[in-house]
Amino acid sequence: MHAAVVVFPGSNRESDVVRALRRSGAQVSLVWHADHELPAGTDLAVLPGGFSYGDYLRCGAIAGRAAAMDAVRAHAARGGLVLGICNGFQILCESGLLPGVLMRNVDRRFICHRQTLRVERTDTRFTSAYTRGQVIDVCVAHGEGNYFADPETLARIEGEGRVAFRYCDATGAITVEANRNGSLNAIAGVLSETGNVLGMMPHPENFVEDLVGGTDGRGLFDSLAA
């Protein structure tokens, strides 16, 4: 597995993603936002978290139009894997690679806390190391993670089984309290129509080492590197 991590001005989680990918056995290259191509042999393009271009306009709106994103779109069109985490998820929506949009959290406050997720799909390249319905413990840190899509789009996403993760409590129940950013249907991660693009707001790269308090994020990177 050769992963290319795209870095934008304002990205701040690229080192964590690189560490998580390498820990699972992937080879990793960094790509600057102004580059027009991904490295030869790239299997996976990753858009890390942060505040690309200072989050001016809407979060991810400028990054979605960066030169490197043309290469990411071409990679996805060829069937290549693409992963966006937090700001990366916002960029995927703004670039047209995923449906919907990430709006301000329902209470208008930045949230940063541990978060349990329910794994909805395990037959994907991103989640095969988990079990269906498994509750995993990761982290969230965002001000605009409230996933929204119009009713027709939302119905299509649900009908096609494209929700990879939902916010839940420790028992796996979907509750208002567990869905603190107010995302529709408690959606925390969504797949593209062809299943090769995943965007998610939580940060699995935070929890890949016992030293930092959890390892439930490993499954995503182990799935990709398998």
PDB file of C-alpha atoms in Angstrom:
ATOM      1  CA  MET A   1       0.000   0.000   0.000  1.00  0.00           C
ATOM      2  CA  HIS A   2       1.435   3.346  -1.064  1.00  0.00           C
ATOM      3  CA  ALA A   3      -0.385   6.307   0.449  1.00  0.00           C
ATOM      4  CA  ALA A   4      -0.065   9.950  -0.586  1.00  0.00           C
ATOM      5  CA  VAL A   5      -1.022  12.455   2.126  1.00  0.00           C
ATOM      6  CA  VAL A   6      -1.992  15.830   0.652  1.00  0.00           C
ATOM      7  CA  VAL A   7      -0.894  18.823   2.741  1.00  0.00           C
ATOM      8  CA  PHE A   8      -2.645  22.191   2.436  1.00  0.00           C
ATOM      9  CA  PRO A   9      -1.679  25.473   4.116  1.00  0.00           C
ATOM     10  CA  GLY A  10      -3.304  25.056   7.525  1.00  0.00           C
ATOM     11  CA  SER A  11      -3.283  21.245   7.636  1.00  0.00           C
ATOM     12  CA  ASN A  12      -2.103  20.107  11.062  1.00  0.00           C
ATOM     13  CA  ARG A  13      -2.823  16.389  11.339  1.00  0.00           C
ATOM     14  CA  GLU A  14      -0.683  15.037   8.523  1.00  0.00           C
ATOM     15  CA  SER A  15       2.039  13.732  10.857  1.00  0.00           C
ATOM     16  CA  ASP A  16      -0.496  11.750  12.880  1.00  0.00           C
ATOM     17  CA  VAL A  17      -1.973  10.184   9.739  1.00  0.00           C
ATOM     18  CA  VAL A  18       1.487   9.352   8.395  1.00  0.00           C
ATOM     19  CA  ARG A  19       2.395   7.678  11.688  1.00  0.00           C
ATOM     20  CA  ALA A  20      -0.829   5.634  11.726  1.00  0.00           C
ATOM     21  CA  LEU A  21      -0.397   4.519   8.104  1.00  0.00           C
ATOM     22  CA  ARG A  22       3.250   3.545   8.581  1.00  0.00           C
ATOM     23  CA  ARG A  23       2.399   1.668  11.739  1.00  0.00           C
ATOM     24  CA  SER A  24       0.015  -0.478   9.675  1.00  0.00           C
ATOM     25  CA  GLY A  25       2.701  -1.118   7.071  1.00  0.00           C
ATOM     26  CA  ALA A  26       1.940   1.474   4.394  1.00  0.00           C
ATOM     27  CA  GLN A  27       4.553   3.437   2.480  1.00  0.00           C
ATOM     28  CA  VAL A  28       3.737   7.138   2.690  1.00  0.00           C
ATOM     29  CA  SER A  29       4.603  10.223   0.629  1.00  0.00           C
ATOM     30  CA  LEU A  30       3.615  13.831   1.263  1.00  0.00           C
ATOM     31  CA  VAL A  31       2.065  15.870  -1.561  1.00  0.00           C
ATOM     32  CA  TRP A  32       1.894  19.672  -1.523  1.00  0.00           C
ATOM     33  CA  HIS A  33      -1.432  21.310  -2.381  1.00  0.00           C
ATOM     34  CA  ALA A  34       0.039  23.014  -5.459  1.00  0.00           C
ATOM     35  CA  ASP A  35       1.312  19.754  -6.971  1.00  0.00           C
ATOM     36  CA  HIS A  36      -0.522  18.615 -10.070  1.00  0.00           C
ATOM     37  CA  GLU A  37       0.124  14.888  -9.736  1.00  0.00           C
ATOM     38  CA  LEU A  38       0.174  12.191  -7.099  1.00  0.00           C
ATOM     39  CA  PRO A  39       3.321  10.044  -6.843  1.00  0.00           C
ATOM     40  CA  ALA A  40       3.463   7.133  -9.284  1.00  0.00           C
ATOM     41  CA  GLY A  41       2.012   3.998  -7.747  1.00  0.00           C
ATOM     42  CA  THR A  42      -0.297   5.772  -5.316  1.00  0.00           C
ATOM     43  CA  ASP A  43      -2.998   3.428  -4.015  1.00  0.00           C
ATOM     44  CA  LEU A  44      -4.521   5.724  -1.422  1.00  0.00           C
ATOM     45  CA  ALA A  45      -4.825   9.523  -1.283  1.00  0.00           C
ATOM     46  CA  VAL A  46      -5.399  10.970   2.187  1.00  0.00           C
ATOM     47  CA  LEU A  47      -6.706  14.432   3.077  1.00  0.00           C
ATOM     48  CA  PRO A  48      -5.805  15.050   6.734  1.00  0.00           C
ATOM     49  CA  GLY A  49      -7.472  17.230   9.326  1.00  0.00           C
ATOM     50  CA  GLY A  50      -6.672  20.843  10.114  1.00  0.00           C
ATOM     51  CA  PHE A  51      -7.798  24.226   8.906  1.00  0.00           C
ATOM     52  CA  SER A  52      -6.939  24.339   5.210  1.00  0.00           C
ATOM     53  CA  TYR A  53      -6.416  27.897   3.977  1.00  0.00           C
ATOM     54  CA  GLY A  54      -7.559  29.100   7.399  1.00  0.00           C
ATOM     55  CA  ASP A  55     -11.099  27.836   6.809  1.00  0.00           C
ATOM     56  CA  TYR A  56     -11.906  31.042   4.920  1.00  0.00           C
ATOM     57  CA  LEU A  57     -15.166  31.020   2.934  1.00  0.00           C
ATOM     58  CA  ARG A  58     -16.505  27.642   4.032  1.00  0.00           C
ATOM     59  CA  CYS A  59     -14.332  24.907   5.571  1.00  0.00           C
ATOM     60  CA  GLY A  60     -12.636  23.042   2.739  1.00  0.00           C
ATOM     61  CA  ALA A  61     -14.066  25.286  -0.007  1.00  0.00           C
ATOM     62  CA  ILE A  62     -10.716  26.660  -1.186  1.00  0.00           C
ATOM     63  CA  ALA A  63      -8.856  23.379  -0.715  1.00  0.00           C
ATOM     64  CA  GLY A  64     -11.485  21.610  -2.807  1.00  0.00           C
ATOM     65  CA  ARG A  65     -10.290  23.683  -5.762  1.00  0.00           C
ATOM     66  CA  ALA A  66      -6.542  23.226  -5.204  1.00  0.00           C
ATOM     67  CA  ALA A  67      -4.385  21.809  -7.983  1.00  0.00           C
ATOM     68  CA  ALA A  68      -3.715  18.640  -6.024  1.00  0.00           C
ATOM     69  CA  MET A  69      -7.435  17.941  -5.841  1.00  0.00           C
ATOM     70  CA  ASP A  70      -7.608  17.613  -9.618  1.00  0.00           C
ATOM     71  CA  ALA A  71      -5.121  14.761  -9.230  1.00  0.00           C
ATOM     72  CA  VAL A  72      -7.155  13.292  -6.351  1.00  0.00           C
ATOM     73  CA  ARG A  73     -10.348  13.439  -8.428  1.00  0.00           C
ATOM     74  CA  ALA A  74      -8.578  11.701 -11.323  1.00  0.00           C
ATOM     75  CA  HIS A  75      -7.231   9.080  -8.909  1.00  0.00           C
ATOM     76  CA  ALA A  76     -10.738   8.448  -7.538  1.00  0.00           C
ATOM     77  CA  ALA A  77     -12.192   8.240 -11.058  1.00  0.00           C
ATOM     78  CA  ARG A  78      -9.686   5.463 -11.809  1.00  0.00           C
ATOM     79  CA  GLY A  79     -10.946   3.570  -8.775  1.00  0.00           C
ATOM     80  CA  GLY A  80      -8.153   4.658  -6.437  1.00  0.00           C
ATOM     81  CA  LEU A  81      -8.832   4.874  -2.713  1.00  0.00           C
ATOM     82  CA  VAL A  82      -9.381   8.282  -1.093  1.00  0.00           C
ATOM     83  CA  LEU A  83      -9.742   8.971   2.638  1.00  0.00           C
ATOM     84  CA  GLY A  84     -10.677  12.352   4.148  1.00  0.00           C
ATOM     85  CA  ILE A  85     -10.610  12.908   7.901  1.00  0.00           C
ATOM     86  CA  CYS A  86     -12.283  15.934   9.548  1.00  0.00           C
ATOM     87  CA  ASN A  87     -11.193  18.879   7.388  1.00  0.00           C
ATOM     88  CA  GLY A  88     -10.436  16.252   4.758  1.00  0.00           C
ATOM     89  CA  PHE A  89     -14.096  15.162   4.889  1.00  0.00           C
ATOM     90  CA  GLN A  90     -15.133  18.792   4.396  1.00  0.00           C
ATOM     91  CA  ILE A  91     -12.785  19.026   1.404  1.00  0.00           C
ATOM     92  CA  LEU A  92     -14.227  15.864  -0.155  1.00  0.00           C
ATOM     93  CA  CYS A  93     -17.736  17.322   0.052  1.00  0.00           C
ATOM     94  CA  GLU A  94     -16.617  20.698  -1.298  1.00  0.00           C
ATOM     95  CA  SER A  95     -14.726  19.059  -4.164  1.00  0.00           C
ATOM     96  CA  GLY A  96     -17.736  17.003  -5.254  1.00  0.00           C
ATOM     97  CA  LEU A  97     -16.224  13.636  -4.384  1.00  0.00           C
ATOM     98  CA  LEU A  98     -18.826  13.043  -1.672  1.00  0.00           C
ATOM     99  CA  PRO A  99     -22.424  14.244  -1.373  1.00  0.00           C
ATOM    100  CA  GLY A 100     -23.656  16.594   1.322  1.00  0.00           C
ATOM    101  CA  VAL A 101     -21.979  19.307   3.353  1.00  0.00           C
ATOM    102  CA  LEU A 102     -20.577  19.812   6.851  1.00  0.00           C
ATOM    103  CA  MET A 103     -22.285  22.698   8.661  1.00  0.00           C
ATOM    104  CA  ARG A 104     -21.663  24.387  12.012  1.00  0.00           C
ATOM    105  CA  ASN A 105     -22.251  22.112  14.983  1.00  0.00           C
ATOM    106  CA  VAL A 106     -25.838  22.313  16.174  1.00  0.00           C
ATOM    107  CA  ASP A 107     -24.914  24.238  19.351  1.00  0.00           C
ATOM    108  CA  ARG A 108     -22.467  26.516  17.446  1.00  0.00           C
ATOM    109  CA  ARG A 109     -19.599  25.420  19.685  1.00  0.00           C
ATOM    110  CA  PHE A 110     -16.311  23.692  18.888  1.00  0.00           C
ATOM    111  CA  ILE A 111     -16.286  20.201  20.353  1.00  0.00           C
ATOM    112  CA  CYS A 112     -13.253  18.108  21.310  1.00  0.00           C
ATOM    113  CA  HIS A 113     -13.861  14.844  23.153  1.00  0.00           C
ATOM    114  CA  ARG A 114     -13.749  11.062  22.973  1.00  0.00           C
ATOM    115  CA  GLN A 115     -16.525   9.688  20.831  1.00  0.00           C
ATOM    116  CA  THR A 116     -17.995   6.254  20.303  1.00  0.00           C
ATOM    117  CA  LEU A 117     -18.952   5.187  16.773  1.00  0.00           C
ATOM    118  CA  ARG A 118     -20.930   2.246  15.459  1.00  0.00           C
ATOM    119  CA  VAL A 119     -19.370   0.480  12.483  1.00  0.00           C
ATOM    120  CA  GLU A 120     -22.112   0.107   9.863  1.00  0.00           C
ATOM    121  CA  ARG A 121     -20.141  -1.531   7.046  1.00  0.00           C
ATOM    122  CA  THR A 122     -17.305  -4.056   7.133  1.00  0.00           C
ATOM    123  CA  ASP A 123     -17.287  -5.028   3.456  1.00  0.00           C
ATOM    124  CA  THR A 124     -15.216  -2.009   2.424  1.00  0.00           C
ATOM    125  CA  ARG A 125     -11.491  -1.395   1.980  1.00  0.00           C
ATOM    126  CA  PHE A 126     -11.672   0.998   4.930  1.00  0.00           C
ATOM    127  CA  THR A 127     -13.450  -1.109   7.556  1.00  0.00           C
ATOM    128  CA  SER A 128     -12.740  -4.808   6.957  1.00  0.00           C
ATOM    129  CA  ALA A 129     -10.745  -5.165  10.197  1.00  0.00           C
ATOM    130  CA  TYR A 130     -13.818  -4.310  12.271  1.00  0.00           C
ATOM    131  CA  THR A 131     -16.970  -6.324  12.901  1.00  0.00           C
ATOM    132  CA  ARG A 132     -20.383  -5.047  11.845  1.00  0.00           C
ATOM    133  CA  GLY A 133     -22.073  -3.228  14.712  1.00  0.00           C
ATOM    134  CA  GLN A 134     -18.798  -2.919  16.628  1.00  0.00           C
ATOM    135  CA  VAL A 135     -18.593   0.142  18.846  1.00  0.00           C
ATOM    136  CA  ILE A 136     -15.230   1.858  18.615  1.00  0.00           C
ATOM    137  CA  ASP A 137     -13.770   4.610  20.753  1.00  0.00           C
ATOM    138  CA  VAL A 138     -12.066   7.462  18.881  1.00  0.00           C
ATOM    139  CA  CYS A 139     -11.948  11.275  19.142  1.00  0.00           C
ATOM    140  CA  VAL A 140     -13.628  14.273  17.545  1.00  0.00           C
ATOM    141  CA  ALA A 141     -12.367  17.858  17.320  1.00  0.00           C
ATOM    142  CA  HIS A 142     -14.327  20.192  15.066  1.00  0.00           C
ATOM    143  CA  GLY A 143     -16.594  23.209  14.851  1.00  0.00           C
ATOM    144  CA  GLU A 144     -18.301  22.265  11.576  1.00  0.00           C
ATOM    145  CA  GLY A 145     -19.075  18.566  11.654  1.00  0.00           C
ATOM    146  CA  ASN A 146     -22.842  18.668  11.330  1.00  0.00           C
ATOM    147  CA  TYR A 147     -23.446  16.461   8.276  1.00  0.00           C
ATOM    148  CA  PHE A 148     -26.331  17.636   6.092  1.00  0.00           C
ATOM    149  CA  ALA A 149     -27.787  16.489   2.770  1.00  0.00           C
ATOM    150  CA  ASP A 150     -31.076  17.256   1.085  1.00  0.00           C
ATOM    151  CA  PRO A 151     -33.820  14.637   1.636  1.00  0.00           C
ATOM    152  CA  GLU A 152     -33.392  13.014  -1.786  1.00  0.00           C
ATOM    153  CA  THR A 153     -29.621  12.686  -1.374  1.00  0.00           C
ATOM    154  CA  LEU A 154     -29.947  11.410   2.175  1.00  0.00           C
ATOM    155  CA  ALA A 155     -32.460   8.783   1.083  1.00  0.00           C
ATOM    156  CA  ARG A 156     -30.093   7.660  -1.674  1.00  0.00           C
ATOM    157  CA  ILE A 157     -27.142   7.422   0.732  1.00  0.00           C
ATOM    158  CA  GLU A 158     -29.148   5.358   3.189  1.00  0.00           C
ATOM    159  CA  GLY A 159     -30.777   3.241   0.487  1.00  0.00           C
ATOM    160  CA  GLU A 160     -27.419   2.361  -1.006  1.00  0.00           C
ATOM    161  CA  GLY A 161     -25.915   1.553   2.401  1.00  0.00           C
ATOM    162  CA  ARG A 162     -23.215   4.189   2.123  1.00  0.00           C
ATOM    163  CA  VAL A 163     -22.993   5.133   5.795  1.00  0.00           C
ATOM    164  CA  ALA A 164     -19.775   3.647   7.186  1.00  0.00           C
ATOM    165  CA  PHE A 165     -19.956   5.012  10.757  1.00  0.00           C
ATOM    166  CA  ARG A 166     -22.608   6.591  12.987  1.00  0.00           C
ATOM    167  CA  TYR A 167     -22.272   8.446  16.278  1.00  0.00           C
ATOM    168  CA  CYS A 168     -23.579   6.272  19.100  1.00  0.00           C
ATOM    169  CA  ASP A 169     -23.357   5.743  22.844  1.00  0.00           C
ATOM    170  CA  ALA A 170     -21.214   3.073  24.501  1.00  0.00           C
ATOM    171  CA  THR A 171     -23.916   0.427  23.925  1.00  0.00           C
ATOM    172  CA  GLY A 172     -24.179   1.192  20.204  1.00  0.00           C
ATOM    173  CA  ALA A 173     -27.493   3.021  20.533  1.00  0.00           C
ATOM    174  CA  ILE A 174     -28.050   6.064  18.310  1.00  0.00           C
ATOM    175  CA  THR A 175     -29.075   8.864  20.662  1.00  0.00           C
ATOM    176  CA  VAL A 176     -29.361  12.635  20.478  1.00  0.00           C
ATOM    177  CA  GLU A 177     -26.825  12.952  23.292  1.00  0.00           C
ATOM    178  CA  ALA A 178     -24.250  10.868  21.401  1.00  0.00           C
ATOM    179  CA  ASN A 179     -24.699  12.912  18.233  1.00  0.00           C
ATOM    180  CA  ARG A 180     -23.378  16.165  19.617  1.00  0.00           C
ATOM    181  CA  ASN A 181     -22.769  17.961  16.337  1.00  0.00           C
ATOM    182  CA  GLY A 182     -26.333  17.261  15.143  1.00  0.00           C
ATOM    183  CA  SER A 183     -25.511  15.292  11.990  1.00  0.00           C
ATOM    184  CA  LEU A 184     -28.482  13.943  10.046  1.00  0.00           C
ATOM    185  CA  ASN A 185     -29.083  10.279  10.903  1.00  0.00           C
ATOM    186  CA  ALA A 186     -26.021  10.513  13.195  1.00  0.00           C
ATOM    187  CA  ILE A 187     -23.774  10.103  10.160  1.00  0.00           C
ATOM    188  CA  ALA A 188     -20.083  10.199  11.089  1.00  0.00           C
ATOM    189  CA  GLY A 189     -18.635   8.698   7.911  1.00  0.00           C
ATOM    190  CA  VAL A 190     -19.994   8.282   4.398  1.00  0.00           C
ATOM    191  CA  LEU A 191     -18.808   6.415   1.305  1.00  0.00           C
ATOM    192  CA  SER A 192     -18.929   7.433  -2.327  1.00  0.00           C
ATOM    193  CA  GLU A 193     -21.289   5.690  -4.722  1.00  0.00           C
ATOM    194  CA  THR A 194     -18.479   3.424  -5.899  1.00  0.00           C
ATOM    195  CA  GLY A 195     -17.207   2.824  -2.357  1.00  0.00           C
ATOM    196  CA  ASN A 196     -13.613   3.906  -2.970  1.00  0.00           C
ATOM    197  CA  VAL A 197     -13.908   7.290  -1.222  1.00  0.00           C
ATOM    198  CA  LEU A 198     -14.559   7.658   2.511  1.00  0.00           C
ATOM    199  CA  GLY A 199     -15.018  10.874   4.472  1.00  0.00           C
ATOM    200  CA  MET A 200     -15.323  10.878   8.263  1.00  0.00           C
ATOM    201  CA  MET A 201     -15.293  13.601  10.915  1.00  0.00           C
ATOM    202  CA  PRO A 202     -13.768  11.629  13.844  1.00  0.00           C
ATOM    203  CA  HIS A 203     -10.024  11.090  14.067  1.00  0.00           C
ATOM    204  CA  PRO A 204      -9.067   7.375  14.035  1.00  0.00           C
ATOM    205  CA  GLU A 205      -5.404   8.385  13.807  1.00  0.00           C
ATOM    206  CA  ASN A 206      -5.580   9.612  17.408  1.00  0.00           C
ATOM    207  CA  PHE A 207      -6.012   6.119  18.783  1.00  0.00           C
ATOM    208  CA  VAL A 208      -3.517   3.715  17.281  1.00  0.00           C
ATOM    209  CA  GLU A 209      -1.168   3.384  20.278  1.00  0.00           C
ATOM    210  CA  ASP A 210      -1.806   2.144  23.816  1.00  0.00           C
ATOM    211  CA  LEU A 211       0.380   4.986  25.039  1.00  0.00           C
ATOM    212  CA  VAL A 212      -2.250   7.606  24.176  1.00  0.00           C
ATOM    213  CA  GLY A 213      -5.232   5.801  25.662  1.00  0.00           C
ATOM    214  CA  GLY A 214      -6.758   3.694  22.917  1.00  0.00           C
ATOM    215  CA  THR A 215      -6.183   1.621  19.801  1.00  0.00           C
ATOM    216  CA  ASP A 216      -9.635   1.438  18.207  1.00  0.00           C
ATOM    217  CA  GLY A 217      -8.487   3.593  15.305  1.00  0.00           C
ATOM    218  CA  ARG A 218      -6.015   0.943  14.158  1.00  0.00           C
ATOM    219  CA  GLY A 219      -8.731  -1.045  12.404  1.00  0.00           C
ATOM    220  CA  LEU A 220      -9.203   1.569   9.709  1.00  0.00           C
ATOM    221  CA  PHE A 221      -5.501   1.768   8.833  1.00  0.00           C
ATOM    222  CA  ASP A 222      -5.012  -2.008   9.132  1.00  0.00           C
ATOM    223  CA  SER A 223      -7.960  -2.467   6.745  1.00  0.00           C
ATOM    224  CA  LEU A 224      -6.368  -0.164   4.197  1.00  0.00           C
ATOM    225  CA  ALA A 225      -2.910  -1.711   4.442  1.00  0.00           C
ATOM    226  CA  ALA A 226      -4.131  -5.325   4.341  1.00  0.00           C
TER     227      ALA A 226
END
